[in-house]
Amino acid sequence: RKMGADERRAKVLNVNVGVLGHVDSGKTSLARALSTMGSTASFDKNPQSKERGITLDLGFSAFMSEVPAQLRASGYEQLQFTLVDCPGHASLIRTVIGGAQIIDMMMLVIDLTKGIQTQTAECLVIGELTADEMIVVLNKADLLPQATRAEKLDKMQKGIRKALSQTKFKDAP
């Protein structure tokens, strides 16, 4: 018996991950670093995005991973993470809300040199309404002076834990 095209394709579980945070926190750079596939709108390819130096629309990119053992019994062979790179500028909040409607979980990207900023807090509120799981990404640690990096990182982690303590994400990694 010959296998059909559907039978040959690996069964893939897709997880949409919203990449949210304040403008210039490094969301698009993080998505670019993690991804092996990008859509035509990913990584700020829009000429206006390049001109202004900010994300203006949703960007979609993805990477594949092995399926965790507990999901293999469901017949999945691969796990695909589709990254939904959302703008961080306050004037684009409607676009962020639109992107958040399709996410399964979120990555809250925080620039370690600046900490939690206005749009970081707005993204946290949006995440509480639209996502059940969140990962906090502390970005730009390499920009902190080596001599004070560990101390600054520790202080920032405590501040973030305190900010998250009153949310459903209080145990977020």
PDB file of C-alpha atoms in Angstrom, residues 11-173:
ATOM      1  CA  LYS A  11       2.054  15.311  13.081  1.00  0.00           C
ATOM      2  CA  VAL A  12       2.978  18.748  14.424  1.00  0.00           C
ATOM      3  CA  LEU A  13       1.656  20.427  17.543  1.00  0.00           C
ATOM      4  CA  ASN A  14       1.745  24.208  17.114  1.00  0.00           C
ATOM      5  CA  VAL A  15       1.999  26.619  20.037  1.00  0.00           C
ATOM      6  CA  ASN A  16       1.536  30.341  19.316  1.00  0.00           C
ATOM      7  CA  VAL A  17       3.839  32.366  21.571  1.00  0.00           C
ATOM      8  CA  GLY A  18       3.244  36.102  21.850  1.00  0.00           C
ATOM      9  CA  VAL A  19       6.473  38.100  22.117  1.00  0.00           C
ATOM     10  CA  LEU A  20       5.454  41.196  24.061  1.00  0.00           C
ATOM     11  CA  GLY A  21       7.203  44.008  25.885  1.00  0.00           C
ATOM     12  CA  HIS A  22       8.072  47.703  25.874  1.00  0.00           C
ATOM     13  CA  VAL A  23       9.329  49.329  22.682  1.00  0.00           C
ATOM     14  CA  ASP A  24      13.066  48.627  22.150  1.00  0.00           C
ATOM     15  CA  SER A  25      13.202  45.790  24.683  1.00  0.00           C
ATOM     16  CA  GLY A  26      14.652  43.498  22.013  1.00  0.00           C
ATOM     17  CA  LYS A  27      11.551  41.496  21.059  1.00  0.00           C
ATOM     18  CA  THR A  28      12.261  41.325  17.336  1.00  0.00           C
ATOM     19  CA  SER A  29      15.956  40.523  17.872  1.00  0.00           C
ATOM     20  CA  LEU A  30      14.941  37.702  20.222  1.00  0.00           C
ATOM     21  CA  ALA A  31      12.414  36.334  17.694  1.00  0.00           C
ATOM     22  CA  ARG A  32      15.067  36.498  14.959  1.00  0.00           C
ATOM     23  CA  ALA A  33      17.614  34.665  17.141  1.00  0.00           C
ATOM     24  CA  LEU A  34      15.184  31.863  18.032  1.00  0.00           C
ATOM     25  CA  SER A  35      13.546  31.357  14.643  1.00  0.00           C
ATOM     26  CA  THR A  36      14.447  29.092  11.770  1.00  0.00           C
ATOM     27  CA  MET A  37      11.477  30.175   9.604  1.00  0.00           C
ATOM     28  CA  GLY A  38      10.092  33.649   9.026  1.00  0.00           C
ATOM     29  CA  SER A  39       7.032  34.970   7.219  1.00  0.00           C
ATOM     30  CA  THR A  40       7.161  37.796   4.713  1.00  0.00           C
ATOM     31  CA  ALA A  41       6.189  40.186   7.534  1.00  0.00           C
ATOM     32  CA  SER A  42       8.647  38.918  10.135  1.00  0.00           C
ATOM     33  CA  PHE A  43      11.628  40.762  11.593  1.00  0.00           C
ATOM     34  CA  ASP A  44      10.431  44.250  10.643  1.00  0.00           C
ATOM     35  CA  LYS A  45      10.686  43.723   6.871  1.00  0.00           C
ATOM     36  CA  ASN A  46       8.068  46.435   6.321  1.00  0.00           C
ATOM     37  CA  PRO A  47       9.847  49.493   4.821  1.00  0.00           C
ATOM     38  CA  GLN A  48       8.102  51.801   7.324  1.00  0.00           C
ATOM     39  CA  SER A  49       9.347  49.632  10.201  1.00  0.00           C
ATOM     40  CA  LYS A  50      12.891  49.913   8.886  1.00  0.00           C
ATOM     41  CA  GLU A  51      12.535  53.657   8.391  1.00  0.00           C
ATOM     42  CA  ARG A  52      11.146  54.287  11.895  1.00  0.00           C
ATOM     43  CA  GLY A  53      13.255  51.633  13.603  1.00  0.00           C
ATOM     44  CA  ILE A  54      10.285  50.020  15.387  1.00  0.00           C
ATOM     45  CA  THR A  55       7.883  47.134  14.817  1.00  0.00           C
ATOM     46  CA  LEU A  56       4.663  48.455  13.301  1.00  0.00           C
ATOM     47  CA  ASP A  57       2.767  45.243  12.607  1.00  0.00           C
ATOM     48  CA  LEU A  58       2.648  41.669  13.796  1.00  0.00           C
ATOM     49  CA  GLY A  59       5.553  39.508  12.669  1.00  0.00           C
ATOM     50  CA  PHE A  60       5.346  35.736  12.460  1.00  0.00           C
ATOM     51  CA  SER A  61       8.273  33.349  12.653  1.00  0.00           C
ATOM     52  CA  ALA A  62       8.782  29.835  13.979  1.00  0.00           C
ATOM     53  CA  PHE A  63      11.124  27.113  15.129  1.00  0.00           C
ATOM     54  CA  MET A  64      10.681  23.378  15.643  1.00  0.00           C
ATOM     55  CA  SER A  65      11.563  21.266  18.647  1.00  0.00           C
ATOM     56  CA  GLU A  66      11.313  17.684  19.760  1.00  0.00           C
ATOM     57  CA  VAL A  67       8.019  16.722  21.333  1.00  0.00           C
ATOM     58  CA  PRO A  68       8.211  16.230  25.109  1.00  0.00           C
ATOM     59  CA  ALA A  69       7.720  12.621  26.200  1.00  0.00           C
ATOM     60  CA  GLN A  70       4.306  13.328  27.732  1.00  0.00           C
ATOM     61  CA  LEU A  71       2.945  14.426  24.307  1.00  0.00           C
ATOM     62  CA  ARG A  72       4.348  11.552  22.243  1.00  0.00           C
ATOM     63  CA  ALA A  73       1.461   9.326  23.310  1.00  0.00           C
ATOM     64  CA  SER A  74      -0.869  11.803  21.559  1.00  0.00           C
ATOM     65  CA  GLY A  75       0.834  10.979  18.277  1.00  0.00           C
ATOM     66  CA  TYR A  76       2.712  14.269  17.873  1.00  0.00           C
ATOM     67  CA  GLU A  77       6.125  13.964  16.280  1.00  0.00           C
ATOM     68  CA  GLN A  78       7.225  17.601  16.319  1.00  0.00           C
ATOM     69  CA  LEU A  79       6.523  20.732  18.325  1.00  0.00           C
ATOM     70  CA  GLN A  80       6.398  24.029  16.451  1.00  0.00           C
ATOM     71  CA  PHE A  81       6.595  27.325  18.284  1.00  0.00           C
ATOM     72  CA  THR A  82       5.137  30.136  16.185  1.00  0.00           C
ATOM     73  CA  LEU A  83       6.378  33.462  17.522  1.00  0.00           C
ATOM     74  CA  VAL A  84       3.951  36.370  17.236  1.00  0.00           C
ATOM     75  CA  ASP A  85       6.224  39.423  17.462  1.00  0.00           C
ATOM     76  CA  CYS A  86       4.036  42.282  18.682  1.00  0.00           C
ATOM     77  CA  PRO A  87       4.835  46.009  18.508  1.00  0.00           C
ATOM     78  CA  GLY A  88       5.885  47.646  21.769  1.00  0.00           C
ATOM     79  CA  HIS A  89       4.981  51.256  21.022  1.00  0.00           C
ATOM     80  CA  ALA A  90       1.996  52.683  22.952  1.00  0.00           C
ATOM     81  CA  SER A  91       0.319  54.015  19.796  1.00  0.00           C
ATOM     82  CA  LEU A  92       0.129  50.455  18.411  1.00  0.00           C
ATOM     83  CA  ILE A  93      -1.726  48.892  21.358  1.00  0.00           C
ATOM     84  CA  ARG A  94      -4.622  47.797  19.104  1.00  0.00           C
ATOM     85  CA  THR A  95      -2.198  45.731  17.048  1.00  0.00           C
ATOM     86  CA  VAL A  96      -0.804  44.174  20.229  1.00  0.00           C
ATOM     87  CA  ILE A  97      -4.325  43.293  21.408  1.00  0.00           C
ATOM     88  CA  GLY A  98      -5.081  41.752  18.001  1.00  0.00           C
ATOM     89  CA  GLY A  99      -1.949  39.623  18.162  1.00  0.00           C
ATOM     90  CA  ALA A 100      -2.684  38.579  21.725  1.00  0.00           C
ATOM     91  CA  GLN A 101      -6.011  37.086  20.626  1.00  0.00           C
ATOM     92  CA  ILE A 102      -4.239  34.205  18.873  1.00  0.00           C
ATOM     93  CA  ILE A 103      -1.542  33.334  21.424  1.00  0.00           C
ATOM     94  CA  ASP A 104      -1.394  30.248  23.596  1.00  0.00           C
ATOM     95  CA  MET A 105       1.308  31.657  25.856  1.00  0.00           C
ATOM     96  CA  MET A 106       3.506  34.725  26.025  1.00  0.00           C
ATOM     97  CA  MET A 107       7.092  35.769  26.472  1.00  0.00           C
ATOM     98  CA  LEU A 108       7.330  39.064  28.321  1.00  0.00           C
ATOM     99  CA  VAL A 109      10.594  40.645  27.205  1.00  0.00           C
ATOM    100  CA  ILE A 110      12.166  43.058  29.689  1.00  0.00           C
ATOM    101  CA  ASP A 111      15.187  45.224  28.908  1.00  0.00           C
ATOM    102  CA  LEU A 112      17.471  44.742  31.933  1.00  0.00           C
ATOM    103  CA  THR A 113      18.997  48.175  31.469  1.00  0.00           C
ATOM    104  CA  LYS A 114      15.579  49.812  31.954  1.00  0.00           C
ATOM    105  CA  GLY A 115      13.392  47.372  33.879  1.00  0.00           C
ATOM    106  CA  ILE A 116       9.599  47.294  33.781  1.00  0.00           C
ATOM    107  CA  GLN A 117       8.310  50.218  31.730  1.00  0.00           C
ATOM    108  CA  THR A 118       4.828  51.478  30.824  1.00  0.00           C
ATOM    109  CA  GLN A 119       4.216  49.163  27.871  1.00  0.00           C
ATOM    110  CA  THR A 120       5.732  46.244  29.806  1.00  0.00           C
ATOM    111  CA  ALA A 121       2.946  46.695  32.359  1.00  0.00           C
ATOM    112  CA  GLU A 122       0.331  47.067  29.593  1.00  0.00           C
ATOM    113  CA  CYS A 123       1.557  43.840  27.995  1.00  0.00           C
ATOM    114  CA  LEU A 124       1.294  42.092  31.349  1.00  0.00           C
ATOM    115  CA  VAL A 125      -2.368  43.155  31.610  1.00  0.00           C
ATOM    116  CA  ILE A 126      -3.038  41.960  28.055  1.00  0.00           C
ATOM    117  CA  GLY A 127      -1.327  38.674  28.870  1.00  0.00           C
ATOM    118  CA  GLU A 128      -3.486  38.183  31.941  1.00  0.00           C
ATOM    119  CA  LEU A 129      -6.558  38.460  29.715  1.00  0.00           C
ATOM    120  CA  THR A 130      -5.352  36.309  26.826  1.00  0.00           C
ATOM    121  CA  ALA A 131      -2.692  33.815  27.943  1.00  0.00           C
ATOM    122  CA  ASP A 132      -2.517  31.137  30.602  1.00  0.00           C
ATOM    123  CA  GLU A 133       1.258  30.723  30.597  1.00  0.00           C
ATOM    124  CA  MET A 134       4.093  33.233  30.519  1.00  0.00           C
ATOM    125  CA  ILE A 135       7.875  33.165  30.389  1.00  0.00           C
ATOM    126  CA  VAL A 136       9.797  36.266  31.457  1.00  0.00           C
ATOM    127  CA  VAL A 137      12.811  37.005  29.261  1.00  0.00           C
ATOM    128  CA  LEU A 138      15.437  39.277  30.803  1.00  0.00           C
ATOM    129  CA  ASN A 139      17.091  40.800  27.783  1.00  0.00           C
ATOM    130  CA  LYS A 140      20.173  42.948  27.143  1.00  0.00           C
ATOM    131  CA  ALA A 141      22.137  41.618  30.133  1.00  0.00           C
ATOM    132  CA  ASP A 142      25.253  41.981  27.997  1.00  0.00           C
ATOM    133  CA  LEU A 143      24.797  45.771  28.130  1.00  0.00           C
ATOM    134  CA  LEU A 144      25.159  45.859  31.915  1.00  0.00           C
ATOM    135  CA  PRO A 145      28.671  46.555  33.238  1.00  0.00           C
ATOM    136  CA  GLN A 146      30.337  43.234  34.095  1.00  0.00           C
ATOM    137  CA  ALA A 147      31.357  44.489  37.572  1.00  0.00           C
ATOM    138  CA  THR A 148      27.754  45.156  38.670  1.00  0.00           C
ATOM    139  CA  ARG A 149      25.860  42.721  36.390  1.00  0.00           C
ATOM    140  CA  ALA A 150      25.104  40.023  39.001  1.00  0.00           C
ATOM    141  CA  GLU A 151      23.919  42.582  41.557  1.00  0.00           C
ATOM    142  CA  LYS A 152      21.750  44.414  39.007  1.00  0.00           C
ATOM    143  CA  LEU A 153      20.308  41.129  37.729  1.00  0.00           C
ATOM    144  CA  ASP A 154      19.425  39.992  41.260  1.00  0.00           C
ATOM    145  CA  LYS A 155      17.773  43.335  42.062  1.00  0.00           C
ATOM    146  CA  MET A 156      15.813  43.263  38.788  1.00  0.00           C
ATOM    147  CA  GLN A 157      14.631  39.684  39.357  1.00  0.00           C
ATOM    148  CA  LYS A 158      13.341  40.606  42.824  1.00  0.00           C
ATOM    149  CA  GLY A 159      11.525  43.639  41.417  1.00  0.00           C
ATOM    150  CA  ILE A 160       9.931  41.580  38.660  1.00  0.00           C
ATOM    151  CA  ARG A 161       8.877  38.862  41.135  1.00  0.00           C
ATOM    152  CA  LYS A 162       7.251  41.568  43.267  1.00  0.00           C
ATOM    153  CA  ALA A 163       5.445  43.025  40.235  1.00  0.00           C
ATOM    154  CA  LEU A 164       4.218  39.570  39.183  1.00  0.00           C
ATOM    155  CA  SER A 165       3.180  38.535  42.709  1.00  0.00           C
ATOM    156  CA  GLN A 166      -0.300  40.017  42.314  1.00  0.00           C
ATOM    157  CA  THR A 167      -0.908  38.422  38.901  1.00  0.00           C
ATOM    158  CA  LYS A 168      -1.739  34.933  37.686  1.00  0.00           C
ATOM    159  CA  PHE A 169       1.875  34.774  36.470  1.00  0.00           C
ATOM    160  CA  LYS A 170       3.423  34.922  39.954  1.00  0.00           C
ATOM    161  CA  ASP A 171       5.223  31.592  39.337  1.00  0.00           C
ATOM    162  CA  ALA A 172       6.314  32.345  35.764  1.00  0.00           C
ATOM    163  CA  PRO A 173       9.830  31.214  34.859  1.00  0.00           C
TER     164      PRO A 173
END
